[in-house]
């Protein structure tokens, strides 16, 4: 990056460096990319944000880095799901806590098919 690499440039598949770093749970690299101008609210072609990806994989360090750089904890994808729902569905309680502390709303509605995500969210949030 010191040599002038563009941290927002996508590869030939349309994937940005921050998305790859988040997918792999590489917190230090995500932090470096964010400090170098990467977009914390980057949306993939599939509609999910980098924060959703990190929440799904349970990468607390990545989630915290994104939130420190103003990632929107209430952003939604095409089914109206949020990072909080993704973390809850995978049982990542520490990520759920971090998202709620950052202002993620557990009252967001999603399509009826996704009711199980709310039931699991209750289990995770209550420590069941």
The first five atom37 places (N, CA, C, CB, O) and aatype in JSON, in Angstrom:
{
  "aatype": [20, 20, 20, 20, 20, 20, 20, 20, 20, 20, 20, 20, 20, 20, 20, 20, 20, 20, 20, 20, 20, 20, 20, 20, 20, 20, 20, 20, 20, 20, 20, 20, 20, 20, 20, 20, 20, 20, 20, 20, 20, 20, 20, 20, 20, 20, 20, 20, 20, 20, 20, 20, 20, 20, 20, 20, 20, 20, 20, 20, 20, 20, 20, 20, 20, 20, 20, 20, 20, 20, 20, 20, 20, 20, 20, 20, 20, 20, 20, 20, 20, 20, 20, 20, 20, 20, 20, 20, 20, 20, 20, 20, 20, 20, 20, 20, 20, 20, 20, 20, 20, 20, 20, 20, 20, 20, 20, 20, 20, 20, 20, 20, 20, 20, 20, 20, 20, 20, 20, 20, 20, 20, 20, 20, 20, 20, 20, 20],
  "atom_mask": [
    [1, 1, 1, 1, 1],
    [1, 1, 1, 1, 1],
    [1, 1, 1, 1, 1],
    [1, 1, 1, 1, 1],
    [1, 1, 1, 1, 1],
    [1, 1, 1, 1, 1],
    [1, 1, 1, 1, 1],
    [1, 1, 1, 1, 1],
    [1, 1, 1, 1, 1],
    [1, 1, 1, 1, 1],
    [1, 1, 1, 1, 1],
    [1, 1, 1, 1, 1],
    [1, 1, 1, 1, 1],
    [1, 1, 1, 1, 1],
    [1, 1, 1, 1, 1],
    [1, 1, 1, 1, 1],
    [1, 1, 1, 1, 1],
    [1, 1, 1, 1, 1],
    [1, 1, 1, 1, 1],
    [1, 1, 1, 1, 1],
    [1, 1, 1, 1, 1],
    [1, 1, 1, 1, 1],
    [1, 1, 1, 1, 1],
    [1, 1, 1, 1, 1],
    [1, 1, 1, 1, 1],
    [1, 1, 1, 1, 1],
    [1, 1, 1, 1, 1],
    [1, 1, 1, 1, 1],
    [1, 1, 1, 1, 1],
    [1, 1, 1, 1, 1],
    [1, 1, 1, 1, 1],
    [1, 1, 1, 1, 1],
    [1, 1, 1, 1, 1],
    [1, 1, 1, 1, 1],
    [1, 1, 1, 1, 1],
    [1, 1, 1, 1, 1],
    [1, 1, 1, 1, 1],
    [1, 1, 1, 1, 1],
    [1, 1, 1, 1, 1],
    [1, 1, 1, 1, 1],
    [1, 1, 1, 1, 1],
    [1, 1, 1, 1, 1],
    [1, 1, 1, 1, 1],
    [1, 1, 1, 1, 1],
    [1, 1, 1, 1, 1],
    [1, 1, 1, 1, 1],
    [1, 1, 1, 1, 1],
    [1, 1, 1, 1, 1],
    [1, 1, 1, 1, 1],
    [1, 1, 1, 1, 1],
    [1, 1, 1, 1, 1],
    [1, 1, 1, 1, 1],
    [1, 1, 1, 1, 1],
    [1, 1, 1, 1, 1],
    [1, 1, 1, 1, 1],
    [1, 1, 1, 1, 1],
    [1, 1, 1, 1, 1],
    [1, 1, 1, 1, 1],
    [1, 1, 1, 1, 1],
    [1, 1, 1, 1, 1],
    [1, 1, 1, 1, 1],
    [1, 1, 1, 1, 1],
    [1, 1, 1, 1, 1],
    [1, 1, 1, 1, 1],
    [1, 1, 1, 1, 1],
    [1, 1, 1, 1, 1],
    [1, 1, 1, 1, 1],
    [1, 1, 1, 1, 1],
    [1, 1, 1, 1, 1],
    [1, 1, 1, 1, 1],
    [1, 1, 1, 1, 1],
    [1, 1, 1, 1, 1],
    [1, 1, 1, 1, 1],
    [1, 1, 1, 1, 1],
    [1, 1, 1, 1, 1],
    [1, 1, 1, 1, 1],
    [1, 1, 1, 1, 1],
    [1, 1, 1, 1, 1],
    [1, 1, 1, 1, 1],
    [1, 1, 1, 1, 1],
    [1, 1, 1, 1, 1],
    [1, 1, 1, 1, 1],
    [1, 1, 1, 1, 1],
    [1, 1, 1, 1, 1],
    [1, 1, 1, 1, 1],
    [1, 1, 1, 1, 1],
    [1, 1, 1, 1, 1],
    [1, 1, 1, 1, 1],
    [1, 1, 1, 1, 1],
    [1, 1, 1, 1, 1],
    [1, 1, 1, 1, 1],
    [1, 1, 1, 1, 1],
    [1, 1, 1, 1, 1],
    [1, 1, 1, 1, 1],
    [1, 1, 1, 1, 1],
    [1, 1, 1, 1, 1],
    [1, 1, 1, 1, 1],
    [1, 1, 1, 1, 1],
    [1, 1, 1, 1, 1],
    [1, 1, 1, 1, 1],
    [1, 1, 1, 1, 1],
    [1, 1, 1, 1, 1],
    [1, 1, 1, 1, 1],
    [1, 1, 1, 1, 1],
    [1, 1, 1, 1, 1],
    [1, 1, 1, 1, 1],
    [1, 1, 1, 1, 1],
    [1, 1, 1, 1, 1],
    [1, 1, 1, 1, 1],
    [1, 1, 1, 1, 1],
    [1, 1, 1, 1, 1],
    [1, 1, 1, 1, 1],
    [1, 1, 1, 1, 1],
    [1, 1, 1, 1, 1],
    [1, 1, 1, 1, 1],
    [1, 1, 1, 1, 1],
    [1, 1, 1, 1, 1],
    [1, 1, 1, 1, 1],
    [1, 1, 1, 1, 1],
    [1, 1, 1, 1, 1],
    [1, 1, 1, 1, 1],
    [1, 1, 1, 1, 1],
    [1, 1, 1, 1, 1],
    [1, 1, 1, 1, 1],
    [1, 1, 1, 1, 1],
    [1, 1, 1, 1, 1],
    [1, 1, 1, 1, 1],
    [1, 1, 1, 1, 1]
  ],
  "atom_positions": [
    [[0.82, -1.18, 0.0], [0.0, 0.0, 0.0], [0.87, 1.25, 0.0], [-0.94, -0.01, 1.2], [0.49, 2.29, -0.54]],
    [[2.03, 1.14, 0.61], [2.96, 2.27, 0.57], [3.38, 2.58, -0.85], [4.19, 1.98, 1.43], [3.72, 3.72, -1.17]],
    [[3.36, 1.57, -1.7], [3.75, 1.76, -3.1], [2.6, 2.25, -3.96], [4.29, 0.46, -3.67], [2.75, 2.45, -5.16]],
    [[1.43, 2.46, -3.34], [0.31, 3.02, -4.08], [-0.78, 2.06, -4.48], [0.81, 3.67, -5.27], [-1.6, 2.38, -5.35]],
    [[-0.82, 0.89, -3.88], [-1.88, -0.08, -4.21], [-3.25, 0.51, -3.86], [-1.66, -1.42, -3.46], [-3.4, 1.17, -2.84]],
    [[-4.23, 0.25, -4.7], [-5.59, 0.73, -4.49], [-6.35, -0.3, -3.65], [-6.32, 0.97, -5.86], [-6.68, -1.38, -4.14]],
    [[-6.62, 0.04, -2.39], [-7.27, -0.91, -1.47], [-8.73, -1.16, -1.81], [-7.16, -0.4, -0.05], [-9.36, -2.06, -1.25]],
    [[-9.28, -0.37, -2.71], [-10.68, -0.56, -3.11], [-10.82, -1.32, -4.44], [-11.37, 0.8, -3.23], [-11.93, -1.65, -4.86]],
    [[-9.71, -1.59, -5.07], [-9.76, -2.26, -6.38], [-10.19, -3.72, -6.23], [-8.38, -2.18, -7.08], [-9.68, -4.45, -5.38]],
    [[-11.13, -4.1, -7.06], [-11.63, -5.48, -7.04], [-10.78, -6.37, -7.92], [-13.1, -5.52, -7.5], [-10.14, -5.91, -8.87]],
    [[-10.78, -7.66, -7.6], [-10.1, -8.61, -8.48], [-11.01, -8.93, -9.66], [-9.72, -9.9, -7.7], [-12.08, -8.35, -9.8]],
    [[-10.59, -9.84, -10.51], [-11.37, -10.13, -11.72], [-12.73, -10.76, -11.42], [-10.59, -11.04, -12.62], [-13.57, -10.87, -12.31]],
    [[-12.93, -11.19, -10.19], [-14.22, -11.77, -9.79], [-15.12, -10.76, -9.09], [-13.99, -12.96, -8.87], [-16.21, -11.1, -8.64]],
    [[-14.67, -9.51, -9.01], [-15.46, -8.46, -8.38], [-15.36, -8.43, -6.87], [-16.87, -8.62, -8.76], [-16.23, -7.87, -6.2]],
    [[-14.3, -9.01, -6.32], [-14.12, -9.08, -4.87], [-13.02, -8.12, -4.45], [-13.79, -10.53, -4.43], [-11.93, -8.13, -5.02]],
    [[-13.31, -7.3, -3.45], [-12.35, -6.33, -2.94], [-11.45, -6.98, -1.88], [-13.07, -5.1, -2.36], [-11.85, -7.96, -1.25]],
    [[-10.25, -6.44, -1.68], [-9.34, -7.0, -0.68], [-9.96, -7.11, 0.71], [-8.09, -6.15, -0.6], [-9.73, -8.09, 1.42]],
    [[-10.74, -6.11, 1.11], [-11.33, -6.16, 2.45], [-12.31, -7.32, 2.59], [-12.04, -4.84, 2.76], [-12.44, -7.91, 3.66]],
    [[-13.0, -7.65, 1.52], [-13.92, -8.79, 1.56], [-13.16, -10.1, 1.76], [-14.76, -8.86, 0.28], [-13.58, -10.96, 2.53]],
    [[-12.05, -10.24, 1.06], [-11.23, -11.45, 1.21], [-10.64, -11.55, 2.61], [-10.11, -11.48, 0.17], [-10.64, -12.62, 3.22]],
    [[-10.15, -10.43, 3.13], [-9.57, -10.43, 4.47], [-10.63, -10.76, 5.52], [-8.93, -9.06, 4.77], [-10.35, -11.49, 6.47]],
    [[-11.83, -10.23, 5.35], [-12.92, -10.52, 6.3], [-13.34, -11.97, 6.22], [-14.12, -9.61, 6.02], [-13.58, -12.61, 7.25]],
    [[-13.43, -12.5, 5.02], [-13.81, -13.9, 4.84], [-12.83, -14.83, 5.54], [-13.88, -14.25, 3.35], [-13.21, -15.85, 6.1]],
    [[-11.55, -14.46, 5.51], [-10.51, -15.27, 6.13], [-10.28, -14.93, 7.6], [-9.23, -15.11, 5.38], [-9.42, -15.53, 8.24]],
    [[-11.04, -13.98, 8.14], [-10.92, -13.63, 9.56], [-9.61, -12.96, 9.92], [-11.08, -14.85, 10.37], [-9.15, -13.09, 11.06]],
    [[-9.02, -12.25, 8.98], [-7.72, -11.62, 9.21], [-7.92, -10.19, 9.74], [-6.89, -11.6, 7.9], [-7.92, -9.23, 8.98]],
    [[-8.09, -10.09, 11.05], [-8.34, -8.8, 11.69], [-7.27, -7.76, 11.44], [-8.48, -8.99, 13.15], [-7.6, -6.63, 11.08]],
    [[-5.97, -8.1, 11.62], [-4.93, -7.1, 11.37], [-4.93, -6.57, 9.94], [-3.57, -7.69, 11.69], [-4.71, -5.38, 9.71]],
    [[-5.18, -7.45, 8.97], [-5.22, -6.99, 7.58], [-6.45, -6.12, 7.33], [-5.22, -8.19, 6.62], [-6.37, -5.12, 6.62]],
    [[-7.58, -6.5, 7.9], [-8.79, -5.68, 7.76], [-8.53, -4.29, 8.34], [-10.01, -6.34, 8.48], [-8.88, -3.28, 7.73]],
    [[-7.91, -4.24, 9.51], [-7.59, -2.96, 10.15], [-6.67, -2.12, 9.25], [-6.92, -3.19, 11.53], [-6.9, -0.93, 9.08]],
    [[-5.66, -2.74, 8.69], [-4.73, -2.04, 7.79], [-5.45, -1.51, 6.56], [-3.58, -2.98, 7.37], [-5.24, -0.37, 6.15]],
    [[-6.3, -2.34, 5.97], [-7.06, -1.91, 4.79], [-8.0, -0.75, 5.12], [-7.86, -3.09, 4.21], [-8.12, 0.2, 4.34]],
    [[-8.65, -0.84, 6.26], [-9.55, 0.25, 6.67], [-8.77, 1.54, 6.91], [-10.32, -0.14, 7.95], [-9.2, 2.62, 6.49]],
    [[-7.64, 1.43, 7.58], [-6.8, 2.61, 7.82], [-6.27, 3.21, 6.52], [-5.63, 2.25, 8.74], [-5.92, 4.38, 6.47]],
    [[-6.22, 2.39, 5.47], [-5.72, 2.84, 4.16], [-6.83, 3.26, 3.21], [-4.91, 1.75, 3.52], [-6.57, 3.54, 2.04]],
    [[-8.07, 3.31, 3.71], [-9.16, 3.83, 2.89], [-10.18, 2.83, 2.37], [-8.6, 4.5, 1.76], [-11.06, 3.2, 1.6]],
    [[-10.08, 1.56, 2.78], [-11.09, 0.59, 2.35], [-12.45, 0.96, 2.94], [-10.68, -0.86, 2.79], [-12.52, 1.56, 4.02]],
    [[-13.49, 0.61, 2.24], [-14.86, 0.95, 2.64], [-15.4, -0.06, 3.65], [-15.78, 1.01, 1.4], [-15.56, -1.23, 3.31]],
    [[-15.68, 0.37, 4.9], [-16.21, -0.56, 5.9], [-17.63, -1.02, 5.6], [-16.16, 0.08, 7.27], [-18.11, -1.99, 6.2]],
    [[-18.3, -0.35, 4.7], [-19.67, -0.7, 4.33], [-19.74, -1.31, 2.93], [-20.58, 0.53, 4.4], [-20.78, -1.25, 2.27]],
    [[-18.65, -1.87, 2.48], [-18.57, -2.49, 1.16], [-19.64, -3.56, 1.01], [-17.17, -3.09, 0.92], [-19.84, -4.39, 1.9]],
    [[-20.32, -3.53, -0.12], [-21.37, -4.51, -0.42], [-20.91, -5.36, -1.6], [-22.74, -3.8, -0.75], [-20.46, -4.83, -2.62]],
    [[-21.02, -6.66, -1.45], [-20.61, -7.57, -2.53], [-21.69, -7.62, -3.6], [-20.33, -8.99, -1.98], [-22.78, -7.07, -3.43]],
    [[-21.37, -8.27, -4.69], [-22.36, -8.42, -5.77], [-23.58, -9.19, -5.29], [-21.73, -9.13, -6.97], [-24.67, -9.01, -5.83]],
    [[-23.41, -10.04, -4.29], [-24.52, -10.81, -3.74], [-25.38, -10.01, -2.78], [-24.01, -12.03, -3.04], [-26.44, -10.47, -2.36]],
    [[-24.93, -8.8, -2.42], [-25.71, -7.92, -1.57], [-25.31, -7.89, -0.11], [-27.11, -8.29, -1.66], [-25.84, -7.08, 0.66]],
    [[-24.39, -8.77, 0.3], [-24.01, -8.76, 1.71], [-22.85, -7.8, 1.95], [-23.63, -10.17, 2.16], [-22.02, -7.56, 1.07]],
    [[-22.81, -7.26, 3.15], [-21.74, -6.35, 3.53], [-20.56, -7.14, 4.08], [-22.24, -5.32, 4.56], [-20.68, -8.32, 4.4]],
    [[-19.44, -6.46, 4.18], [-18.25, -7.07, 4.78], [-18.56, -7.44, 6.23], [-17.03, -6.1, 4.71], [-18.1, -8.48, 6.72]],
    [[-19.33, -6.61, 6.92], [-19.69, -6.89, 8.3], [-20.52, -8.17, 8.4], [-20.47, -5.71, 8.9], [-20.34, -8.94, 9.34]],
    [[-21.41, -8.39, 7.47], [-22.21, -9.62, 7.47], [-21.3, -10.84, 7.32], [-23.26, -9.6, 6.35], [-21.48, -11.85, 8.0]],
    [[-20.34, -10.73, 6.43], [-19.41, -11.83, 6.21], [-18.63, -12.13, 7.48], [-18.44, -11.49, 5.06], [-18.51, -13.29, 7.88]],
    [[-18.11, -11.1, 8.12], [-17.36, -11.29, 9.36], [-18.24, -11.85, 10.47], [-16.73, -9.96, 9.81], [-17.8, -12.69, 11.25]],
    [[-19.48, -11.39, 10.54], [-20.41, -11.89, 11.55], [-20.71, -13.36, 11.32], [-21.71, -11.07, 11.54], [-20.77, -14.15, 12.26]],
    [[-20.91, -13.74, 10.07], [-21.22, -15.12, 9.72], [-20.07, -16.06, 10.08], [-21.52, -15.23, 8.22], [-20.29, -17.17, 10.56]],
    [[-18.84, -15.6, 9.85], [-17.68, -16.45, 10.14], [-17.27, -16.4, 11.61], [-16.51, -16.04, 9.28], [-16.43, -17.19, 12.04]],
    [[-17.86, -15.49, 12.38], [-17.56, -15.4, 13.8], [-16.26, -14.7, 14.11], [-17.52, -16.75, 14.38], [-15.68, -14.91, 15.17]],
    [[-15.79, -13.88, 13.2], [-14.51, -13.19, 13.36], [-14.7, -11.92, 14.19], [-13.9, -12.84, 11.98], [-14.89, -10.83, 13.65]],
    [[-14.64, -12.08, 15.52], [-14.89, -10.95, 16.41], [-13.93, -9.79, 16.15], [-14.78, -11.4, 17.86], [-14.35, -8.64, 16.13]],
    [[-12.65, -10.08, 15.95], [-11.68, -9.01, 15.7], [-12.0, -8.22, 14.45], [-10.3, -9.59, 15.58], [-11.84, -7.0, 14.42]],
    [[-12.46, -8.91, 13.42], [-12.83, -8.24, 12.17], [-14.09, -7.41, 12.39], [-13.06, -9.27, 11.03], [-14.17, -6.26, 11.95]],
    [[-15.07, -7.99, 13.08], [-16.31, -7.26, 13.37], [-16.0, -5.99, 14.15], [-17.31, -8.14, 14.17], [-16.5, -4.91, 13.81]],
    [[-15.17, -6.1, 15.18], [-14.83, -4.93, 15.99], [-14.09, -3.87, 15.17], [-13.97, -5.35, 17.18], [-14.35, -2.68, 15.32]],
    [[-13.18, -4.3, 14.31], [-12.46, -3.34, 13.45], [-13.42, -2.61, 12.53], [-11.37, -4.06, 12.62], [-13.34, -1.39, 12.38]],
    [[-14.33, -3.35, 11.92], [-15.31, -2.73, 11.02], [-16.2, -1.75, 11.77], [-16.17, -3.81, 10.34], [-16.48, -0.65, 11.27]],
    [[-16.64, -2.13, 12.94], [-17.51, -1.24, 13.73], [-16.76, 0.02, 14.17], [-18.05, -1.98, 14.96], [-17.34, 1.1, 14.18]],
    [[-15.48, -0.12, 14.52], [-14.67, 1.06, 14.88], [-14.55, 2.03, 13.72], [-13.28, 0.63, 15.35], [-14.37, 3.23, 13.91]],
    [[-14.63, 1.5, 12.5], [-14.54, 2.32, 11.3], [-15.91, 2.64, 10.72], [-13.68, 1.62, 10.24], [-16.05, 2.93, 9.53]],
    [[-16.92, 2.59, 11.56], [-18.29, 3.02, 11.22], [-19.03, 2.14, 10.23], [-18.24, 4.38, 10.68], [-19.82, 2.63, 9.43]],
    [[-18.78, 0.84, 10.27], [-19.62, -0.08, 9.49], [-21.03, -0.01, 10.06], [-19.05, -1.55, 9.52], [-21.21, 0.07, 11.27]],
    [[-22.02, -0.05, 9.2], [-23.42, 0.05, 9.61], [-23.91, -1.3, 10.14], [-24.31, 0.52, 8.43], [-24.04, -2.25, 9.36]],
    [[-24.18, -1.42, 11.45], [-24.62, -2.7, 11.99], [-26.04, -3.07, 11.6], [-24.51, -2.67, 13.49], [-26.47, -4.2, 11.84]],
    [[-26.78, -2.15, 11.01], [-28.17, -2.41, 10.63], [-28.38, -2.49, 9.12], [-29.06, -1.35, 11.2], [-29.52, -2.49, 8.65]],
    [[-27.3, -2.55, 8.36], [-27.43, -2.7, 6.9], [-28.1, -4.03, 6.61], [-26.03, -2.61, 6.19], [-27.91, -5.01, 7.33]],
    [[-28.88, -4.06, 5.53], [-29.59, -5.29, 5.16], [-29.23, -5.71, 3.74], [-31.11, -5.09, 5.28], [-28.83, -4.9, 2.91]],
    [[-29.39, -7.01, 3.5], [-29.21, -7.53, 2.15], [-30.58, -7.79, 1.55], [-28.34, -8.84, 2.16], [-31.59, -7.37, 2.13]],
    [[-30.65, -8.46, 0.41], [-31.91, -8.55, -0.35], [-33.03, -9.29, 0.37], [-31.65, -9.22, -1.66], [-34.2, -9.13, 0.0]],
    [[-32.72, -10.11, 1.37], [-33.77, -10.78, 2.15], [-34.04, -10.04, 3.45], [-33.37, -12.23, 2.45], [-34.74, -10.55, 4.33]],
    [[-33.5, -8.85, 3.57], [-33.66, -7.99, 4.73], [-32.95, -8.53, 5.97], [-35.13, -7.81, 5.03], [-33.32, -8.2, 7.09]],
    [[-31.93, -9.35, 5.77], [-31.15, -9.88, 6.88], [-30.02, -8.92, 7.23], [-30.59, -11.27, 6.55], [-29.54, -8.17, 6.39]],
    [[-29.62, -8.96, 8.49], [-28.54, -8.11, 9.0], [-27.38, -8.97, 9.48], [-29.06, -7.2, 10.13], [-27.48, -10.19, 9.58]],
    [[-26.28, -8.3, 9.79], [-25.12, -8.99, 10.36], [-25.49, -9.67, 11.67], [-23.95, -8.0, 10.58], [-25.0, -10.76, 11.97]],
    [[-26.34, -9.03, 12.45], [-26.79, -9.62, 13.72], [-27.48, -10.96, 13.49], [-27.73, -8.65, 14.46], [-27.24, -11.92, 14.21]],
    [[-28.33, -11.01, 12.5], [-29.03, -12.26, 12.18], [-28.04, -13.34, 11.75], [-30.07, -12.03, 11.08], [-28.17, -14.5, 12.12]],
    [[-27.06, -12.93, 10.94], [-26.07, -13.9, 10.46], [-25.25, -14.46, 11.62], [-25.14, -13.26, 9.4], [-24.99, -15.66, 11.68]],
    [[-24.83, -13.58, 12.54], [-24.04, -14.04, 13.69], [-24.87, -14.95, 14.58], [-23.53, -12.83, 14.5], [-24.38, -15.98, 15.05]],
    [[-26.12, -14.58, 14.81], [-27.0, -15.38, 15.66], [-27.26, -16.75, 15.04], [-28.32, -14.66, 15.9], [-27.26, -17.76, 15.74]],
    [[-27.48, -16.78, 13.75], [-27.77, -18.03, 13.06], [-26.61, -19.02, 13.16], [-28.1, -17.77, 11.6], [-26.81, -20.23, 13.14]],
    [[-25.4, -18.48, 13.27], [-24.22, -19.34, 13.38], [-23.79, -19.57, 14.83], [-23.06, -18.74, 12.6], [-22.83, -20.29, 15.09]],
    [[-24.52, -18.96, 15.77], [-24.22, -19.18, 17.19], [-23.01, -18.44, 17.71], [-24.03, -20.6, 17.42], [-22.39, -18.89, 18.68]],
    [[-22.66, -17.31, 17.1], [-21.49, -16.54, 17.52], [-21.9, -15.48, 18.55], [-20.81, -15.86, 16.29], [-22.1, -14.32, 18.22]],
    [[-22.02, -15.92, 19.81], [-22.54, -15.05, 20.87], [-21.7, -13.8, 21.08], [-22.61, -15.82, 22.17], [-22.26, -12.72, 21.3]],
    [[-20.37, -13.9, 21.02], [-19.54, -12.72, 21.25], [-19.72, -11.69, 20.14], [-18.06, -13.12, 21.35], [-19.67, -10.49, 20.38]],
    [[-19.94, -12.16, 18.92], [-20.19, -11.26, 17.8], [-21.57, -10.63, 17.96], [-20.09, -12.01, 16.44], [-21.74, -9.44, 17.7]],
    [[-22.56, -11.42, 18.38], [-23.9, -10.88, 18.65], [-23.8, -9.76, 19.67], [-24.86, -12.0, 19.16], [-24.38, -8.69, 19.47]],
    [[-23.07, -9.99, 20.76], [-22.91, -8.96, 21.79], [-22.27, -7.7, 21.23], [-22.07, -9.5, 22.95], [-22.73, -6.59, 21.51]],
    [[-21.22, -7.86, 20.44], [-20.52, -6.69, 19.87], [-21.44, -5.9, 18.95], [-19.28, -7.14, 19.09], [-21.43, -4.67, 18.97]],
    [[-22.24, -6.59, 18.16], [-23.16, -5.91, 17.25], [-24.25, -5.17, 18.01], [-23.79, -6.92, 16.28], [-24.6, -4.04, 17.66]],
    [[-24.79, -5.8, 19.04], [-25.82, -5.14, 19.85], [-25.23, -3.92, 20.54], [-26.42, -6.12, 20.9], [-25.86, -2.86, 20.58]],
    [[-24.02, -4.05, 21.09], [-23.36, -2.91, 21.73], [-23.14, -1.76, 20.75], [-22.02, -3.35, 22.33], [-23.1, -0.6, 21.15]],
    [[-23.0, -2.09, 19.46], [-22.78, -1.07, 18.42], [-24.09, -0.51, 17.87], [-21.96, -1.66, 17.29], [-24.07, 0.33, 16.97]],
    [[-25.22, -0.98, 18.4], [-26.5, -0.43, 17.97], [-27.3, -1.28, 17.02], [-26.28, 0.86, 17.35], [-28.3, -0.82, 16.48]],
    [[-26.87, -2.53, 16.81], [-27.66, -3.41, 15.93], [-29.01, -3.67, 16.58], [-26.9, -4.76, 15.67], [-29.11, -3.92, 17.78]],
    [[-30.04, -3.6, 15.77], [-31.4, -3.78, 16.27], [-31.86, -5.22, 16.07], [-32.37, -2.81, 15.58], [-31.81, -5.75, 14.96]],
    [[-32.31, -5.84, 17.15], [-32.8, -7.21, 17.05], [-34.25, -7.26, 16.61], [-32.65, -7.92, 18.39], [-34.82, -8.35, 16.46]],
    [[-34.86, -6.11, 16.39], [-36.26, -6.07, 15.98], [-36.43, -5.99, 14.48], [-36.96, -4.89, 16.63], [-37.56, -5.89, 13.99]],
    [[-35.34, -6.02, 13.74], [-35.41, -5.99, 12.27], [-36.2, -7.19, 11.78], [-33.98, -5.98, 11.64], [-36.0, -8.31, 12.26]],
    [[-37.1, -6.98, 10.83], [-37.87, -8.11, 10.31], [-37.23, -8.64, 9.04], [-39.33, -7.7, 10.04], [-36.6, -7.9, 8.29]],
    [[-37.4, -9.93, 8.83], [-36.9, -10.54, 7.6], [-38.02, -11.38, 7.01], [-35.63, -11.41, 7.87], [-39.11, -11.44, 7.57]],
    [[-37.76, -12.01, 5.9], [-38.81, -12.79, 5.25], [-39.26, -13.93, 6.16], [-38.31, -13.35, 3.89], [-38.45, -14.43, 6.94]],
    [[-40.54, -14.35, 6.09], [-41.07, -15.38, 6.99], [-40.29, -16.69, 6.98], [-42.49, -15.65, 6.63], [-40.27, -17.4, 7.99]],
    [[-39.66, -17.01, 5.89], [-38.89, -18.24, 5.8], [-37.75, -18.24, 6.81], [-38.35, -18.44, 4.38], [-37.24, -19.3, 7.19]],
    [[-37.34, -17.06, 7.25], [-36.18, -16.94, 8.11], [-36.51, -16.91, 9.6], [-35.43, -15.7, 7.76], [-35.66, -16.53, 10.41]],
    [[-37.71, -17.3, 9.98], [-38.09, -17.31, 11.39], [-37.1, -18.09, 12.25], [-39.48, -17.91, 11.55], [-36.83, -17.65, 13.37]],
    [[-36.55, -19.2, 11.8], [-35.58, -19.91, 12.64], [-34.41, -19.05, 13.07], [-35.06, -21.11, 11.91], [-33.85, -19.28, 14.14]],
    [[-34.03, -18.07, 12.27], [-32.91, -17.22, 12.68], [-33.26, -16.43, 13.93], [-32.5, -16.27, 11.54], [-32.4, -16.17, 14.77]],
    [[-34.52, -16.03, 14.05], [-34.93, -15.31, 15.25], [-34.95, -16.21, 16.47], [-36.3, -14.68, 15.04], [-34.58, -15.79, 17.56]],
    [[-35.39, -17.45, 16.28], [-35.42, -18.39, 17.4], [-34.01, -18.68, 17.89], [-36.12, -19.68, 16.99], [-33.77, -18.75, 19.09]],
    [[-33.09, -18.86, 16.97], [-31.71, -19.09, 17.36], [-31.12, -17.85, 18.01], [-30.87, -19.51, 16.15], [-30.34, -17.95, 18.95]],
    [[-31.48, -16.69, 17.5], [-31.01, -15.44, 18.1], [-31.4, -15.39, 19.56], [-31.58, -14.22, 17.35], [-30.58, -15.01, 20.41]],
    [[-32.63, -15.76, 19.88], [-33.07, -15.77, 21.27], [-32.21, -16.71, 22.11], [-34.55, -16.18, 21.37], [-31.82, -16.36, 23.22]],
    [[-31.91, -17.88, 21.58], [-31.08, -18.84, 22.31], [-29.7, -18.27, 22.57], [-30.98, -20.15, 21.54], [-29.18, -18.39, 23.68]],
    [[-29.09, -17.67, 21.56], [-27.75, -17.12, 21.72], [-27.77, -15.95, 22.69], [-27.17, -16.68, 20.36], [-26.93, -15.87, 23.59]],
    [[-28.71, -15.05, 22.5], [-28.78, -13.84, 23.33], [-29.04, -14.18, 24.8], [-29.87, -12.91, 22.82], [-28.54, -13.49, 25.69]],
    [[-29.8, -15.23, 25.03], [-30.13, -15.62, 26.4], [-29.14, -16.61, 26.99], [-31.52, -16.2, 26.45], [-29.24, -16.99, 28.15]],
    [[-28.18, -17.03, 26.18], [-27.18, -17.97, 26.66], [-27.69, -19.38, 26.84], [-26.62, -17.48, 27.94], [-27.14, -20.13, 27.65]],
    [[-28.73, -19.75, 26.12], [-29.32, -21.09, 26.27], [-28.51, -22.13, 25.52], [-30.77, -21.11, 25.76], [-28.85, -23.31, 25.53]]
  ]
}
